[in-house]
mmCIF file of C-alpha atoms in Angstrom:
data_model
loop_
_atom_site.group_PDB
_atom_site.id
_atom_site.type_symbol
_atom_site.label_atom_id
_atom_site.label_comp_id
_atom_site.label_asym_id
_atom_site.label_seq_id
_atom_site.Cartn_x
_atom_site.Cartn_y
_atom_site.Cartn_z
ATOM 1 C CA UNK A 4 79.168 33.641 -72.533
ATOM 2 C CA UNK A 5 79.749 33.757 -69.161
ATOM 3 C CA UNK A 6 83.430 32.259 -67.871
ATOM 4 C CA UNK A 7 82.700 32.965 -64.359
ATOM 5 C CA UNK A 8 80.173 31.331 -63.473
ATOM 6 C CA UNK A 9 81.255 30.659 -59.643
ATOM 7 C CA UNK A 10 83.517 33.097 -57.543
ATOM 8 C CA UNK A 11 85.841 32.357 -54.602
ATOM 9 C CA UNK A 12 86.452 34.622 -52.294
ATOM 10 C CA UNK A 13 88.555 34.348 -49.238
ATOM 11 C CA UNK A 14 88.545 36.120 -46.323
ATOM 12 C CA UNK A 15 90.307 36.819 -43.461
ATOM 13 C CA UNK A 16 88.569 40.450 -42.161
ATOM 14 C CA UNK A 17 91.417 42.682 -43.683
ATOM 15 C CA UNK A 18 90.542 45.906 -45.454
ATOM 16 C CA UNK A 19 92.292 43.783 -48.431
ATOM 17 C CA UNK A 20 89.923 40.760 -48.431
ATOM 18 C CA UNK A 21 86.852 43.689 -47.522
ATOM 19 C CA UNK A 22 87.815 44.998 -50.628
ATOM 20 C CA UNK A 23 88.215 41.751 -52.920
ATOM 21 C CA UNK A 24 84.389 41.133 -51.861
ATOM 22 C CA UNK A 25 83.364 44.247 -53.372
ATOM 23 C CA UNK A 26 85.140 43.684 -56.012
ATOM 24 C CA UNK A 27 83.565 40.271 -56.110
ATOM 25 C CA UNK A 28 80.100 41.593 -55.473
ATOM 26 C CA UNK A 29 80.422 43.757 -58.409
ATOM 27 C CA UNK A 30 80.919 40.622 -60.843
ATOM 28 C CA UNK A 31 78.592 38.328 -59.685
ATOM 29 C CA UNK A 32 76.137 41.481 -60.431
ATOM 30 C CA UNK A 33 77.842 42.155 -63.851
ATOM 31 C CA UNK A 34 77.954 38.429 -64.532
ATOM 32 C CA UNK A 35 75.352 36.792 -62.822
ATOM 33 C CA UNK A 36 77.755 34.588 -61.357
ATOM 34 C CA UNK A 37 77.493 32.689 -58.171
ATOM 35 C CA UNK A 38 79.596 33.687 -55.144
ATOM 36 C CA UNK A 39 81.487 31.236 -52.587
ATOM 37 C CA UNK A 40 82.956 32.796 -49.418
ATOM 38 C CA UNK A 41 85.295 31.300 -47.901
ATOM 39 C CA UNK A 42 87.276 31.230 -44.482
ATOM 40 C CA UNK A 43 90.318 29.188 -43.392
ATOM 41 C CA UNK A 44 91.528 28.517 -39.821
ATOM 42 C CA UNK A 45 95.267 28.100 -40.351
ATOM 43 C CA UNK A 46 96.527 25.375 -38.173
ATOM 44 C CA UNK A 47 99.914 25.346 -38.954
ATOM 45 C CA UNK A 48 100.633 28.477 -37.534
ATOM 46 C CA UNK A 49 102.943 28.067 -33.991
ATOM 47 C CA UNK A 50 101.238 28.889 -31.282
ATOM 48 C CA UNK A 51 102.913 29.654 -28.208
ATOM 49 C CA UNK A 52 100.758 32.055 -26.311
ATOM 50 C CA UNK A 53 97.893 29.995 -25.379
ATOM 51 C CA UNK A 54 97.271 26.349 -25.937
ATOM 52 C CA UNK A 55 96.644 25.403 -29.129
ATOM 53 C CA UNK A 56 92.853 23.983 -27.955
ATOM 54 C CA UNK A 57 92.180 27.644 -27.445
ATOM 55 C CA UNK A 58 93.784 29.315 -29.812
ATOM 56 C CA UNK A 59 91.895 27.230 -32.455
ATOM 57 C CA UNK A 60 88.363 28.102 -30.981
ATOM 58 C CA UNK A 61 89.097 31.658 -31.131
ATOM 59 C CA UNK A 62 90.325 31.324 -34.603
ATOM 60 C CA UNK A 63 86.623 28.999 -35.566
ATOM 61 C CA UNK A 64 84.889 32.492 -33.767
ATOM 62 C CA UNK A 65 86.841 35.272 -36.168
ATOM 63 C CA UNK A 66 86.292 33.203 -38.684
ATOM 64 C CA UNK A 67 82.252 32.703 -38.085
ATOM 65 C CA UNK A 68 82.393 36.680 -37.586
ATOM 66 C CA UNK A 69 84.046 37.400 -40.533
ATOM 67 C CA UNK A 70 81.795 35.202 -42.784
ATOM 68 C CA UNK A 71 78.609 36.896 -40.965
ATOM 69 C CA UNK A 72 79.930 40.383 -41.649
ATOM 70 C CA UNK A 73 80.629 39.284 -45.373
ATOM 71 C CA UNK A 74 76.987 37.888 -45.554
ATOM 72 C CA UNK A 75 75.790 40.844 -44.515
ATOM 73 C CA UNK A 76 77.489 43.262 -47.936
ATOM 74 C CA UNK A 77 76.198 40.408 -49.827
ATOM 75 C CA UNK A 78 72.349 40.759 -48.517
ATOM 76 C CA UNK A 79 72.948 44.611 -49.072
ATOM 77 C CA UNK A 80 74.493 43.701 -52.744
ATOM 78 C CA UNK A 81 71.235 41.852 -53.306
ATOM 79 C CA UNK A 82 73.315 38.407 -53.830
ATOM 80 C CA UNK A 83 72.758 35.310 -51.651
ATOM 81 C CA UNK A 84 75.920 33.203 -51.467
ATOM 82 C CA UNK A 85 77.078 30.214 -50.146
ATOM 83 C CA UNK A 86 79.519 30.278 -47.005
ATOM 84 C CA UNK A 87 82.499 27.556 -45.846
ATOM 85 C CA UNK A 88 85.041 27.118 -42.728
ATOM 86 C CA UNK A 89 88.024 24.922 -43.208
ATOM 87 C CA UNK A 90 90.564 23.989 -41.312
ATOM 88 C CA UNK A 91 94.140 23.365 -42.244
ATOM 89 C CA UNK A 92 96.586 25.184 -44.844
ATOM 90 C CA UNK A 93 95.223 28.160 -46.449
ATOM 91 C CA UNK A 94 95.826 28.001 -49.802
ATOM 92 C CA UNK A 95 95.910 24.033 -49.924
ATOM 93 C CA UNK A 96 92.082 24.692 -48.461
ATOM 94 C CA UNK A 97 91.028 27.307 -51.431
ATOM 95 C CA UNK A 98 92.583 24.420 -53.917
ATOM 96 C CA UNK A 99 90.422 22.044 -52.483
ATOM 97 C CA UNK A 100 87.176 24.064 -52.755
ATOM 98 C CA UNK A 101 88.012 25.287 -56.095
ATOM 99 C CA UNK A 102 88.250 22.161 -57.467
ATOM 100 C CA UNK A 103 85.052 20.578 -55.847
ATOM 101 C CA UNK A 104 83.063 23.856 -56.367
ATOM 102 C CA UNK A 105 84.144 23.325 -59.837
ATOM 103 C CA UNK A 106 85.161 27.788 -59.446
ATOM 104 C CA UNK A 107 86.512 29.791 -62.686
ATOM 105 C CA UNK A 108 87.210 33.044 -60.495
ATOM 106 C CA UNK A 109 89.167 33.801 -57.207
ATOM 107 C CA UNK A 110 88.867 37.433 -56.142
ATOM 108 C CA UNK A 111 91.495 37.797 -53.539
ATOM 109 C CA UNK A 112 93.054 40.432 -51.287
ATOM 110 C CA UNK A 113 96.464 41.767 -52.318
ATOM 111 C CA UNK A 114 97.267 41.644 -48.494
ATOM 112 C CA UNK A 115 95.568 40.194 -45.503
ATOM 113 C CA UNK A 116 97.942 39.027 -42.729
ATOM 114 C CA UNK A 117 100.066 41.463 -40.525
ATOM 115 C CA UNK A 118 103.969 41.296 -41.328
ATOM 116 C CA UNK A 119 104.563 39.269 -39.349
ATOM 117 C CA UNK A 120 102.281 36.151 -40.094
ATOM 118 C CA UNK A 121 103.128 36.851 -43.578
ATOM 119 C CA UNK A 122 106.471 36.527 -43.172
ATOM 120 C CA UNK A 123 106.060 32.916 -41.416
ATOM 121 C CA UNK A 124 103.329 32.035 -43.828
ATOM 122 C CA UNK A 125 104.480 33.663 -47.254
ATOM 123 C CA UNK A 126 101.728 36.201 -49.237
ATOM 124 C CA UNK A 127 98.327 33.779 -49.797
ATOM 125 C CA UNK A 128 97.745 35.810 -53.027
ATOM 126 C CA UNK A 129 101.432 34.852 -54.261
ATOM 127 C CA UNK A 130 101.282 31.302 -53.336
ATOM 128 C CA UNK A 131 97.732 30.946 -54.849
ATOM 129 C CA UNK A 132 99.092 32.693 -58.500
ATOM 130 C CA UNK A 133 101.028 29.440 -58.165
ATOM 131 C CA UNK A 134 98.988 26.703 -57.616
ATOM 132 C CA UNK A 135 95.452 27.709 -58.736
ATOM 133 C CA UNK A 136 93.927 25.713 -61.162
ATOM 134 C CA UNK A 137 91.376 28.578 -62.208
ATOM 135 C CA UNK A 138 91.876 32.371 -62.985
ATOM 136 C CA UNK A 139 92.704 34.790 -59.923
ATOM 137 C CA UNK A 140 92.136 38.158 -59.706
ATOM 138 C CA UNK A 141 94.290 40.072 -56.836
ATOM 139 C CA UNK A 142 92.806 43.158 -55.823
ATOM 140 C CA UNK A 143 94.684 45.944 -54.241
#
């Protein structure tokens, strides 16, 4: 019987999430599971630097990048999976799509964010051992 029948991954183009797709890749293979990527544009982050019209639309393009270049270890994995952009709070976002994906997995980086970020945001991986509704697996 197969528990895992749909995988979450999120990404945000660290070596950590790079890593929790392989990981990922490697059960939907073993499992014949189906894999979700996923990619949030955090807008609560302050944004002093450039205006926040800006900073948004560069955040949309890293984000379209980082799917593509996910899409692309999935075509060489052999798997075809299904890609998604939100906007708003990161792990509120993954809840969401869990929940309307109806996932049983998430395969997540043990670290994505620089210090920094992290330390204004809190550790994604942390906060979503907290409020997931389905299993997580945190890959280092």
């Amino acid at each position: 019987m197969n528990n895992f029948k749909k995988i979450l991954v999120p990404l945000d183009g660290s070596k950590y999430s790079k890593k929790a797709l392989q990981r990922a890749c490697e059960m939907v293979n073993a499992f014949d599971s189906q894999i979700i990527l996923i990619y949030v544009v955090e807008k609560s982050v302050p944004v002093n630097f450039l205006d926040r019209k800006e900073y948004l639309q560069l955040l949309r393009k890293y984000g379209k990048k980082t799917l593509n270049d996910a899409n692309e270890i999935l075509s060489k994995n052999g798997i075809t999976g299904k890609s998604l952009i939100r906007e708003g709070n990161i792990v509120n976002e993954i809840d969401k799509v869990i929940k309307e994906e109806k996932c049983n997995l998430v395969v997540v980086g043990n670290k994505g964010l620089g210090t920094v970020a992290r330390f204004l945001l809190g550790s994604t991986s942390n906060k979503l051992a907290q409020s997931s509704p389905c299993s997580l697996m945190i890959v280092k």
